[in-house]
C-alpha positions as CSV (number, residue, x, y, z in Angstrom):
1,M,74.8,77.0,86.0
2,T,76.9,76.0,83.0
3,R,77.9,72.3,83.0
4,G,79.8,70.2,80.5
5,T,80.7,66.6,80.2
6,E,82.6,66.5,76.9
7,Q,85.8,64.5,76.7
8,R,89.0,66.6,76.7
9,P,92.1,66.2,74.6
10,V,95.1,64.3,76.1
11,W,98.0,66.7,76.4
12,T,101.6,65.4,75.9
13,H,103.3,68.2,77.9
14,K,102.5,69.6,81.3
15,D,102.8,73.1,80.0
16,D,100.2,72.4,77.3
17,E,97.9,71.1,80.0
18,R,98.4,74.3,82.0
19,W,97.8,76.4,78.9
20,A,94.5,74.6,78.2
21,A,93.3,75.1,81.7
22,Q,94.2,78.8,81.7
23,F,92.6,79.3,78.3
24,E,89.4,77.7,79.3
25,L,89.3,79.7,82.5
26,A,89.8,82.9,80.6
27,L,87.2,82.1,78.0
28,V,84.5,80.8,80.3
29,Y,84.8,83.4,83.0
30,H,85.5,86.5,80.9
31,H,83.6,85.9,77.7
32,N,80.6,83.6,78.4
33,P,81.0,81.3,75.4
34,P,78.3,79.1,73.9
35,K,78.2,75.6,75.3
36,G,80.9,73.4,73.7
37,L,83.0,76.2,72.2
38,A,85.8,75.8,74.7
39,D,86.1,72.1,74.0
40,E,85.9,72.7,70.2
41,V,88.7,75.2,70.4
42,L,90.9,73.0,72.6
43,A,90.5,70.1,70.1
44,E,91.5,72.5,67.3
45,V,94.7,73.8,69.1
46,H,95.6,70.2,70.1
47,E,95.6,69.3,66.5
48,I,97.6,72.5,65.6
49,A,100.2,71.8,68.2
50,A,100.5,68.1,67.1
51,E,101.0,69.1,63.4
52,A,103.5,71.8,64.3
53,G,105.4,69.6,66.8
54,R,105.6,72.6,69.1
55,P,104.2,73.5,72.5
56,L,100.9,75.4,72.5
57,R,102.5,78.7,73.7
58,E,104.7,78.7,70.7
59,A,102.1,77.5,68.2
60,V,99.1,79.8,69.1
61,G,100.4,82.3,71.8
62,E,99.4,83.1,75.3
63,P,96.1,81.6,76.6
64,D,94.5,84.8,77.8
65,A,95.2,86.6,74.5
66,Y,94.0,83.6,72.5
67,A,90.8,83.5,74.5
68,D,90.2,87.2,73.6
69,T,90.8,86.4,70.0
70,V,88.4,83.5,70.0
71,A,85.7,85.5,71.8
72,A,86.0,88.4,69.2
73,E,85.9,86.0,66.2
74,R,83.5,83.3,67.3
75,I,81.1,84.7,69.9
76,S,78.4,87.0,68.4
77,E,78.1,90.6,69.5
78,T,74.5,89.9,70.5
79,R,75.6,87.3,73.0
80,R,78.5,89.3,74.3
81,S,76.4,92.4,74.7
82,A,74.4,90.6,77.5
83,D,77.5,90.1,79.6
84,G,78.0,92.4,82.6
85,L,81.2,94.1,83.7
86,D,82.1,91.0,85.6
87,G,82.0,88.9,82.4
88,L,79.0,86.9,83.6
89,A,75.8,86.4,81.6
90,A,72.3,87.0,82.8
91,G,71.3,84.5,85.4
92,D,74.8,83.3,86.2
93,R,75.0,85.4,89.4
94,F,71.7,84.3,90.8
95,T,72.3,80.6,90.3
96,A,75.8,80.9,91.7
97,G,74.3,82.8,94.7
98,L,72.0,79.9,95.4
99,V,74.9,77.4,95.2
100,L,77.0,79.6,97.5
101,A,74.2,80.0,100.1
102,G,73.6,76.2,100.0
103,V,77.3,75.4,100.5
104,Q,77.5,77.9,103.4
105,A,74.4,76.3,105.0
106,V,75.9,72.8,104.7
107,L,79.2,73.8,106.2
108,F,77.6,75.7,109.0
109,G,75.4,72.6,109.7
110,I,78.4,70.3,109.8
111,V,80.1,72.6,112.3
112,L,77.1,72.9,114.5
113,W,76.6,69.2,114.4
114,A,80.2,68.6,115.5
115,S,80.1,71.3,118.3
116,E,76.5,71.1,119.6
117,G,75.4,67.6,118.8
118,F,72.6,66.0,116.7
119,W,69.9,68.2,118.3
120,L,70.2,71.9,118.1
121,T,68.3,74.0,120.6
122,A,67.2,77.5,119.5
123,G,64.3,80.0,119.9
124,W,62.1,81.2,117.1
125,P,64.0,84.5,116.8
126,E,67.2,82.6,116.0
127,L,65.4,80.3,113.6
128,T,63.8,83.3,111.8
129,G,67.1,85.1,111.8
130,G,68.8,82.1,110.3
131,A,66.3,82.0,107.5
132,L,66.6,85.7,106.8
133,L,70.4,85.3,106.8
134,A,70.1,82.8,103.9
135,V,67.8,85.3,102.1
136,V,70.3,88.1,102.6
137,S,73.1,85.9,101.3
138,V,71.3,85.1,98.1
139,A,70.1,88.7,97.7
140,V,73.6,90.2,98.1
141,S,75.4,87.6,95.9
142,G,72.7,87.0,93.3
143,V,69.7,89.3,93.2
144,L,71.4,92.7,93.5
145,P,74.1,92.0,90.9
146,E,71.5,90.6,88.5
147,L,69.2,93.7,88.7
148,R,72.2,96.0,88.2
149,A,73.5,94.0,85.2
150,A,70.0,94.1,83.8
151,A,70.1,97.9,84.1
152,R,67.0,97.9,86.2
153,L,68.4,100.6,88.4
154,R,65.1,101.5,90.2
155,A,64.4,97.9,91.1
156,W,68.1,97.6,92.2
157,R,67.7,100.6,94.6
158,I,64.5,99.1,96.1
159,A,66.1,95.7,96.5
160,L,69.2,97.3,98.1
161,A,66.9,99.1,100.6
162,A,65.1,95.9,101.3
163,V,68.4,94.1,101.9
164,C,69.5,96.7,104.4
165,V,66.2,96.4,106.3
166,L,66.6,92.6,106.3
167,M,70.2,92.9,107.6
168,V,69.1,95.1,110.5
169,T,66.2,92.8,111.3
170,T,68.4,89.7,111.3
171,A,70.9,91.4,113.6
172,V,68.1,92.4,116.0
173,L,66.6,88.8,116.0
174,F,70.0,87.4,116.9
175,T,71.1,89.9,119.5
176,S,68.2,91.8,121.1
177,I,65.0,89.7,121.1
178,P,64.8,87.0,123.8
179,S,64.7,83.4,122.7
180,G,61.4,82.7,124.4
181,S,60.2,79.1,124.1
182,L,63.0,76.8,122.7
183,V,62.6,74.2,120.0
184,E,64.9,71.4,119.1
185,V,66.0,71.0,115.5
186,P,68.0,68.1,114.1
187,A,71.4,69.3,112.7
188,P,70.9,67.3,109.5
189,A,67.9,69.6,108.7
190,L,70.3,72.5,108.1
191,L,72.4,70.2,105.8
192,G,69.2,69.3,103.9
193,V,68.2,73.0,103.4
194,G,71.7,73.8,102.1
195,A,71.7,70.8,99.8
196,L,68.3,71.9,98.4
197,L,69.6,75.5,97.7
198,A,72.7,74.2,96.0
199,F,70.7,71.7,94.0
200,A,68.3,74.5,92.9
201,G,71.3,76.6,91.8
202,F,72.7,73.7,89.7
203,R,69.4,72.7,88.1
204,L,68.0,76.2,87.4
205,P,68.9,77.2,83.8
206,D,70.8,80.5,83.7
207,E,68.8,81.8,80.8
208,R,65.5,81.4,82.7
209,A,66.9,83.1,85.8
210,G,68.2,85.9,83.6
211,R,64.7,86.5,82.1
212,W,63.2,86.8,85.6
213,F,65.5,89.8,86.4
214,L,65.5,91.4,82.9
215,G,61.8,91.7,82.6
216,R,59.8,92.0,79.4
217,R,60.1,95.7,78.9
218,A,63.8,95.8,79.3
219,A,64.3,92.7,77.1
220,A,62.4,94.3,74.2
221,E,64.3,96.7,71.9
222,P,63.2,100.3,72.8
223,V,60.8,102.0,70.5
224,G,61.6,105.6,69.7
225,D,64.8,107.6,70.0
226,D,64.1,108.9,73.5
227,A,63.5,105.4,74.9
228,W,66.6,104.1,73.0
229,L,68.8,106.8,74.5
230,A,67.4,106.3,78.0
231,R,68.0,102.6,77.8
232,L,71.6,103.3,76.5
233,E,72.3,105.4,79.6
234,T,70.9,102.8,82.1
235,L,72.9,100.1,80.3
236,L,76.1,102.0,80.6
237,R,75.5,102.8,84.3
238,G,74.2,99.4,85.3
239,R,75.7,96.7,83.1
240,H,79.0,98.4,82.2
241,G,79.7,100.4,85.4
242,Y,79.8,104.0,84.1
243,R,79.5,106.9,86.4
244,P,76.2,108.7,86.1
245,S,77.8,111.8,84.6
246,A,79.8,109.8,82.0
247,A,76.7,107.8,81.0
248,A,74.7,110.9,80.6
249,R,77.5,112.5,78.5
250,C,77.5,109.4,76.2
251,R,73.7,109.7,75.8
252,E,74.0,113.4,74.9
253,E,76.8,112.7,72.4
254,A,74.6,110.1,70.7
255,R,71.7,112.5,70.7
256,D,73.8,115.2,69.1
257,H,75.0,112.7,66.5
258,L,71.4,111.8,65.6
259,R,70.4,115.5,65.2
260,A,73.3,116.0,62.9
261,S,72.6,112.9,60.8
262,G,68.8,113.1,60.8
263,S,68.6,109.3,61.3
264,G,66.8,107.3,64.0
265,A,68.8,105.7,66.8
266,A,68.1,102.1,65.9
267,E,68.9,102.8,62.2
268,E,72.1,104.7,63.0
269,F,73.5,102.7,65.9
270,G,71.7,99.3,65.7
271,P,70.6,97.3,68.8
272,V,71.0,99.4,72.0
273,E,72.7,96.6,74.0
274,V,75.2,95.9,71.2
275,Y,76.0,99.7,70.9
276,A,76.4,100.0,74.7
277,M,78.9,97.1,74.7
278,R,80.8,98.8,71.9
279,L,81.0,102.0,73.8
280,A,82.0,100.2,77.0
281,D,84.8,98.2,75.2
282,N,87.5,100.7,75.9
283,P,90.5,101.1,78.2
284,G,88.3,102.4,81.1
285,R,86.8,98.9,81.5
286,T,89.6,97.9,83.9
287,S,89.1,100.8,86.2
288,R,85.3,100.4,86.1
289,S,85.7,96.8,87.1
290,A,88.0,97.7,89.9
291,R,85.5,100.4,91.2
292,A,82.6,97.9,91.1
293,R,84.6,95.4,93.3
294,L,85.9,98.0,95.7
295,I,82.9,98.4,98.1
296,P,82.1,94.7,98.4
297,A,85.8,93.8,98.9
298,A,86.2,96.5,101.6
299,A,83.0,95.4,103.4
300,M,84.1,91.7,103.4
301,C,87.6,92.7,104.6
302,A,86.2,94.8,107.4
303,L,83.8,92.0,108.4
304,S,86.7,89.5,108.6
305,V,88.7,91.9,110.8
306,W,85.7,92.5,113.0
307,C,85.0,88.8,113.4
308,G,88.7,88.2,114.2
309,Y,88.6,90.9,116.9
310,D,85.4,89.4,118.4
311,L,87.1,86.0,118.3
312,L,90.1,87.2,120.2
313,T,88.2,89.3,122.8
314,D,85.9,86.4,123.7
315,P,87.7,83.1,123.0
316,E,86.1,79.8,123.6
317,P,88.9,77.2,123.0
318,R,86.6,74.3,124.0
319,S,84.2,75.0,121.1
320,V,84.7,73.4,117.7
321,L,83.2,76.6,116.1
322,F,86.0,78.7,117.7
323,W,88.7,76.6,116.0
324,V,86.8,76.7,112.7
325,K,86.7,80.5,112.9
326,A,90.3,80.6,113.9
327,A,91.3,78.7,110.8
328,A,89.0,80.5,108.4
329,L,89.3,84.1,109.4
330,P,93.0,84.6,108.7
331,L,92.5,83.1,105.2
332,A,89.4,85.3,104.6
333,T,91.2,88.4,105.8
334,W,94.3,87.7,103.6
335,T,92.1,86.9,100.6
336,W,90.0,90.1,100.8
337,G,93.0,92.2,101.8
338,S,94.9,91.0,98.7
339,T,91.8,91.8,96.6
340,L,91.8,95.3,98.0
341,L,95.5,95.7,97.1
342,E,94.9,94.4,93.6
343,I,92.0,96.9,93.1
344,R,94.1,99.7,94.5
345,S,96.9,98.9,92.0
346,A,94.4,98.8,89.1
347,L,93.0,102.2,90.0
348,R,96.4,103.7,90.5
349,H,97.7,102.5,87.2
350,A,94.7,103.7,85.3
351,T,95.5,106.7,83.1
352,P,93.4,109.9,83.1
353,K,92.0,108.8,79.7
354,D,91.0,105.5,81.1
355,T,89.0,107.0,84.0
356,A,87.5,109.9,81.9
357,E,85.1,107.5,80.2
358,H,84.5,110.1,77.5
359,Y,84.2,108.3,74.2
360,G,82.3,109.7,71.3
361,A,79.5,108.1,69.4
362,K,80.6,105.4,67.0
């Protein structure tokens, strides 16, 4: 995960401080800047505002727009072409998934310690199911998004099928298989496992994790026009969220252009990842991003509602876990419900041209 310890400028106005925070958030989470670029730009705008004697919004404009300008002018196309539809670079999703799974394990361990005591009694099915649940959490939040952003669609389908099998197996272990012989596990052990997962996520370099999922063949520039065009189609579908028909149409348009020009793909269009990014940088990006978030948000919202229903139909007011769920579920339901409304609004306001995704070869 990306970390920085550089000293920040001291802002004289509260609005300038808010501007700086919003700018850095937009730059880091939407454009994947090189390490130190955000601090470098903030130092520059601090000097600009001090010389002009005006607030930052008046001196350089709105933070989101300024972040877009900085990204276009000072981040290379090669670096930006590796970013997915979510604005994350290769490896970011996996390391973040490890951290998320670790934090969840730590919180769950604290709740169990408070409600059940120092020693936790469980059978081997529950222990195995808990381990599989951690694997599923990392796979859903880290592995599947990384494979799709790497445009390894076949590996993504295989991993998705494996995750579905793991989810069913986990549910069976928790609900259908008798516990059998019981074992006692200290509650701090769960905290230790969570801490190790989170530490691994923080320490693992994003670039190394990204190389694991990209693979050598995908990382190399395709040789030959057919391989180049095939890679273009998978990049548009996986990394940039195009529908299969739209990605195939872009591939055929590029093929027609090559036939007319008589040039090779690499010579005419340049690196395939950069060209795919240029094609995808169009008004349809907003609707593609919304579509990519729709199914996960709907699934999480449905899960929150189901957990809330289960909590109400079988209440256990004497349990600490009951009150933790009672406090967390309304917030989770509101969060994912709001996300669904935001996605719905983005899709409704998309114009037909935005959703057509029909842009000719450039």
